[in-house]
């Protein structure tokens, strides 16, 4: 990445595919940002750029680059391939650009500590990296697969589609109450209908996930 390309990227501002960090975050936080990009549509994380778009740079960027490569192996499962660029500003300062492709092996987990068997799945919503719901995690596992799904329309499906004919979206909780079924059953039905390409889904930022007719 050239300095000119960096400037053009920064002008776009933070969003779904772009995140600024003035300085190197703590490793767990940085890994969560990377995982969110990989689990969504990919993106670029610029370290050494302020929230307001000021390109301030970092000292010793090469050391950060080397440490990052090591930490990726310890903090993310399954592992990711990234593109790292160091964009010089002066002889002593540079911006580190981390380009994260959209993954084909979703979901990726950000670990709470190195080599921890547990972790959390995150996705990108606008300019935020947020923890994914269990429904989103299940749909990430299914993403990229191409196969026909059988849909049986019983009472609970008919109630759902009738509701969505006059409402923009429904949540798992609302559907469970509407159909008089447990939350787990409502979740399974909604996820299945998304897999069958009957419904679409958006993860929630400050509320529950939303399901709606495509």
Tab-separated table of C-alpha atoms in Angstrom:
chain	number	residue	atom	x	y	z
A	1	UNK	CA	0.000	0.000	0.000
A	2	UNK	CA	1.354	3.406	-0.931
A	3	UNK	CA	0.911	6.551	1.148
A	4	UNK	CA	-1.493	7.891	-1.471
A	5	UNK	CA	-3.573	4.714	-1.266
A	6	UNK	CA	-3.559	5.046	2.519
A	7	UNK	CA	-4.850	8.610	2.297
A	8	UNK	CA	-7.644	7.594	-0.076
A	9	UNK	CA	-8.657	4.810	2.300
A	10	UNK	CA	-8.684	7.060	5.370
A	11	UNK	CA	-10.915	9.602	3.601
A	12	UNK	CA	-13.650	6.953	3.445
A	13	UNK	CA	-13.919	6.949	7.249
A	14	UNK	CA	-14.611	4.018	9.532
A	15	UNK	CA	-17.362	1.648	8.488
A	16	UNK	CA	-18.233	-1.950	7.746
A	17	UNK	CA	-14.887	-2.598	6.022
A	18	UNK	CA	-12.569	-0.136	7.759
A	19	UNK	CA	-11.377	0.439	11.346
A	20	UNK	CA	-8.872	2.981	12.722
A	21	UNK	CA	-6.648	2.496	15.777
A	22	UNK	CA	-4.422	5.296	17.032
A	23	UNK	CA	-2.094	2.825	18.707
A	24	UNK	CA	-1.723	-0.917	18.972
A	25	UNK	CA	-4.628	-2.275	21.052
A	26	UNK	CA	-4.205	-5.041	23.594
A	27	UNK	CA	-3.856	-8.316	21.732
A	28	UNK	CA	-7.294	-9.775	22.670
A	29	UNK	CA	-9.065	-6.633	21.419
A	30	UNK	CA	-7.086	-6.584	18.177
A	31	UNK	CA	-7.860	-10.258	17.546
A	32	UNK	CA	-11.578	-9.586	18.057
A	33	UNK	CA	-11.495	-6.864	15.402
A	34	UNK	CA	-9.722	-9.168	12.952
A	35	UNK	CA	-12.143	-12.034	13.597
A	36	UNK	CA	-15.155	-9.738	13.070
A	37	UNK	CA	-13.860	-8.692	9.643
A	38	UNK	CA	-13.128	-12.294	8.621
A	39	UNK	CA	-16.589	-13.473	9.708
A	40	UNK	CA	-18.350	-10.697	7.789
A	41	UNK	CA	-17.216	-9.224	4.459
A	42	UNK	CA	-13.537	-8.656	5.160
A	43	UNK	CA	-11.914	-5.280	5.749
A	44	UNK	CA	-8.840	-3.296	6.688
A	45	UNK	CA	-7.594	-2.278	10.114
A	46	UNK	CA	-5.238	0.713	10.148
A	47	UNK	CA	-2.998	1.021	13.209
A	48	UNK	CA	-1.550	4.492	13.532
A	49	UNK	CA	-4.644	6.402	12.379
A	50	UNK	CA	-6.758	8.385	14.874
A	51	UNK	CA	-10.558	8.118	15.015
A	52	UNK	CA	-10.825	11.522	13.331
A	53	UNK	CA	-8.699	10.332	10.396
A	54	UNK	CA	-5.426	11.925	11.477
A	55	UNK	CA	-2.541	9.800	10.195
A	56	UNK	CA	-0.142	9.878	13.141
A	57	UNK	CA	1.740	6.607	12.658
A	58	UNK	CA	3.576	4.343	15.081
A	59	UNK	CA	7.121	3.881	16.242
A	60	UNK	CA	8.823	0.531	15.566
A	61	UNK	CA	6.123	-0.792	13.204
A	62	UNK	CA	8.275	-3.713	12.083
A	63	UNK	CA	8.348	-5.087	15.626
A	64	UNK	CA	4.556	-4.877	15.742
A	65	UNK	CA	4.319	-6.690	12.425
A	66	UNK	CA	6.500	-9.559	13.663
A	67	UNK	CA	4.598	-9.846	16.953
A	68	UNK	CA	1.256	-9.822	15.164
A	69	UNK	CA	2.185	-12.801	13.001
A	70	UNK	CA	3.042	-14.806	16.126
A	71	UNK	CA	-0.085	-13.768	17.999
A	72	UNK	CA	-2.404	-14.704	15.140
A	73	UNK	CA	-1.461	-18.330	15.677
A	74	UNK	CA	-2.234	-18.137	19.401
A	75	UNK	CA	-5.397	-16.049	19.565
A	76	UNK	CA	-7.595	-17.096	16.611
A	77	UNK	CA	-9.169	-20.436	15.673
A	78	UNK	CA	-9.166	-21.555	12.929
A	79	UNK	CA	-6.143	-19.605	11.754
A	80	UNK	CA	-6.376	-16.777	9.229
A	81	UNK	CA	-4.248	-15.555	6.341
A	82	UNK	CA	-3.831	-11.790	6.374
A	83	UNK	CA	-2.029	-9.204	4.278
A	84	UNK	CA	0.218	-6.892	6.306
A	85	UNK	CA	1.550	-3.621	4.955
A	86	UNK	CA	3.813	-1.082	6.612
A	87	UNK	CA	3.270	2.385	5.113
A	88	UNK	CA	6.151	4.754	5.987
A	89	UNK	CA	5.332	8.322	7.032
A	90	UNK	CA	8.805	9.434	8.108
A	91	UNK	CA	12.062	7.672	8.837
A	92	UNK	CA	10.778	6.801	12.328
A	93	UNK	CA	7.015	6.464	11.969
A	94	UNK	CA	4.675	4.339	9.849
A	95	UNK	CA	1.137	2.991	9.676
A	96	UNK	CA	0.503	-0.746	9.883
A	97	UNK	CA	-2.312	-1.841	7.561
A	98	UNK	CA	-3.906	-5.219	8.295
A	99	UNK	CA	-6.025	-6.406	5.371
A	100	UNK	CA	-8.436	-9.181	6.390
A	101	UNK	CA	-10.105	-11.128	3.561
A	102	UNK	CA	-13.603	-12.489	4.043
A	103	UNK	CA	-13.076	-16.040	5.242
A	104	UNK	CA	-14.274	-19.174	3.500
A	105	UNK	CA	-13.984	-21.198	6.718
A	106	UNK	CA	-16.373	-19.343	9.028
A	107	UNK	CA	-16.899	-18.980	11.893
A	108	UNK	CA	-13.599	-17.867	13.391
A	109	UNK	CA	-13.207	-17.557	17.151
A	110	UNK	CA	-11.227	-14.942	19.069
A	111	UNK	CA	-9.739	-16.649	22.107
A	112	UNK	CA	-9.920	-15.175	25.595
A	113	UNK	CA	-6.330	-16.216	26.236
A	114	UNK	CA	-3.602	-17.814	24.087
A	115	UNK	CA	-4.411	-21.366	22.980
A	116	UNK	CA	-7.656	-21.358	25.001
A	117	UNK	CA	-10.033	-24.055	23.676
A	118	UNK	CA	-12.928	-21.614	24.119
A	119	UNK	CA	-13.462	-18.370	22.281
A	120	UNK	CA	-16.077	-15.947	20.998
A	121	UNK	CA	-17.437	-15.314	17.511
A	122	UNK	CA	-17.745	-11.707	16.396
A	123	UNK	CA	-19.175	-10.043	13.317
A	124	UNK	CA	-19.033	-6.554	11.880
A	125	UNK	CA	-22.110	-4.306	11.995
A	126	UNK	CA	-21.519	-0.852	10.474
A	127	UNK	CA	-18.376	0.394	12.260
A	128	UNK	CA	-18.737	-1.949	15.252
A	129	UNK	CA	-17.410	-5.408	16.015
A	130	UNK	CA	-20.028	-7.264	18.072
A	131	UNK	CA	-20.465	-10.696	19.592
A	132	UNK	CA	-22.528	-12.974	17.377
A	133	UNK	CA	-25.742	-14.605	18.553
A	134	UNK	CA	-26.064	-18.381	18.429
A	135	UNK	CA	-28.291	-17.943	15.352
A	136	UNK	CA	-25.607	-15.915	13.590
A	137	UNK	CA	-22.957	-18.485	14.519
A	138	UNK	CA	-25.069	-21.284	13.047
A	139	UNK	CA	-25.639	-19.311	9.838
A	140	UNK	CA	-21.918	-18.565	9.568
A	141	UNK	CA	-21.247	-22.307	9.728
A	142	UNK	CA	-23.679	-22.772	6.869
A	143	UNK	CA	-22.458	-19.845	4.741
A	144	UNK	CA	-21.036	-20.740	1.350
A	145	UNK	CA	-22.899	-24.033	1.074
A	146	UNK	CA	-25.082	-24.557	-1.958
A	147	UNK	CA	-27.851	-27.074	-1.488
A	148	UNK	CA	-31.632	-27.249	-1.550
A	149	UNK	CA	-33.364	-27.254	1.813
A	150	UNK	CA	-36.767	-28.846	2.300
A	151	UNK	CA	-39.329	-26.573	3.991
A	152	UNK	CA	-42.466	-27.962	5.585
A	153	UNK	CA	-45.170	-25.397	6.275
A	154	UNK	CA	-46.962	-26.296	9.481
A	155	UNK	CA	-48.938	-24.115	11.858
A	156	UNK	CA	-45.900	-22.335	13.264
A	157	UNK	CA	-44.567	-21.486	9.790
A	158	UNK	CA	-47.956	-20.204	8.637
A	159	UNK	CA	-48.249	-18.002	11.731
A	160	UNK	CA	-44.788	-16.631	11.035
A	161	UNK	CA	-45.378	-15.801	7.385
A	162	UNK	CA	-48.742	-14.214	8.182
A	163	UNK	CA	-47.018	-11.986	10.739
A	164	UNK	CA	-44.245	-11.015	8.318
A	165	UNK	CA	-46.799	-10.111	5.664
A	166	UNK	CA	-47.632	-7.013	7.715
A	167	UNK	CA	-44.446	-6.505	9.785
A	168	UNK	CA	-40.934	-5.659	8.668
A	169	UNK	CA	-39.130	-8.243	10.809
A	170	UNK	CA	-39.402	-10.628	13.732
A	171	UNK	CA	-37.030	-11.715	16.515
A	172	UNK	CA	-36.618	-15.154	18.081
A	173	UNK	CA	-38.347	-14.032	21.280
A	174	UNK	CA	-41.250	-12.426	19.448
A	175	UNK	CA	-41.723	-15.492	17.257
A	176	UNK	CA	-41.672	-17.834	20.254
A	177	UNK	CA	-44.412	-15.794	21.937
A	178	UNK	CA	-46.430	-15.462	18.715
A	179	UNK	CA	-46.374	-19.198	17.927
A	180	UNK	CA	-46.515	-20.392	21.535
A	181	UNK	CA	-43.306	-22.415	21.194
A	182	UNK	CA	-40.026	-22.505	23.164
A	183	UNK	CA	-37.277	-20.056	22.201
A	184	UNK	CA	-35.090	-22.949	21.057
A	185	UNK	CA	-37.751	-24.150	18.618
A	186	UNK	CA	-38.309	-20.614	17.328
A	187	UNK	CA	-34.565	-20.224	16.801
A	188	UNK	CA	-34.283	-23.506	14.877
A	189	UNK	CA	-37.216	-22.643	12.631
A	190	UNK	CA	-35.972	-19.162	11.767
A	191	UNK	CA	-32.436	-20.383	11.069
A	192	UNK	CA	-33.759	-23.206	8.888
A	193	UNK	CA	-35.855	-20.769	6.853
A	194	UNK	CA	-32.802	-18.565	6.286
A	195	UNK	CA	-30.825	-21.607	5.130
A	196	UNK	CA	-33.711	-22.461	2.786
A	197	UNK	CA	-33.527	-18.959	1.326
A	198	UNK	CA	-37.060	-18.116	2.469
A	199	UNK	CA	-35.998	-15.506	5.031
A	200	UNK	CA	-33.035	-13.179	5.407
A	201	UNK	CA	-31.271	-12.249	8.614
A	202	UNK	CA	-29.341	-9.357	10.108
A	203	UNK	CA	-27.356	-9.557	13.368
A	204	UNK	CA	-28.401	-7.127	16.079
A	205	UNK	CA	-26.165	-4.272	17.218
A	206	UNK	CA	-27.975	-3.151	20.352
A	207	UNK	CA	-30.822	-5.636	20.238
A	208	UNK	CA	-31.685	-9.157	19.087
A	209	UNK	CA	-31.149	-10.467	15.572
A	210	UNK	CA	-33.848	-9.670	13.020
A	211	UNK	CA	-35.422	-12.070	10.524
A	212	UNK	CA	-37.407	-10.848	7.531
A	213	UNK	CA	-38.786	-11.954	4.157
A	214	UNK	CA	-36.246	-11.716	1.362
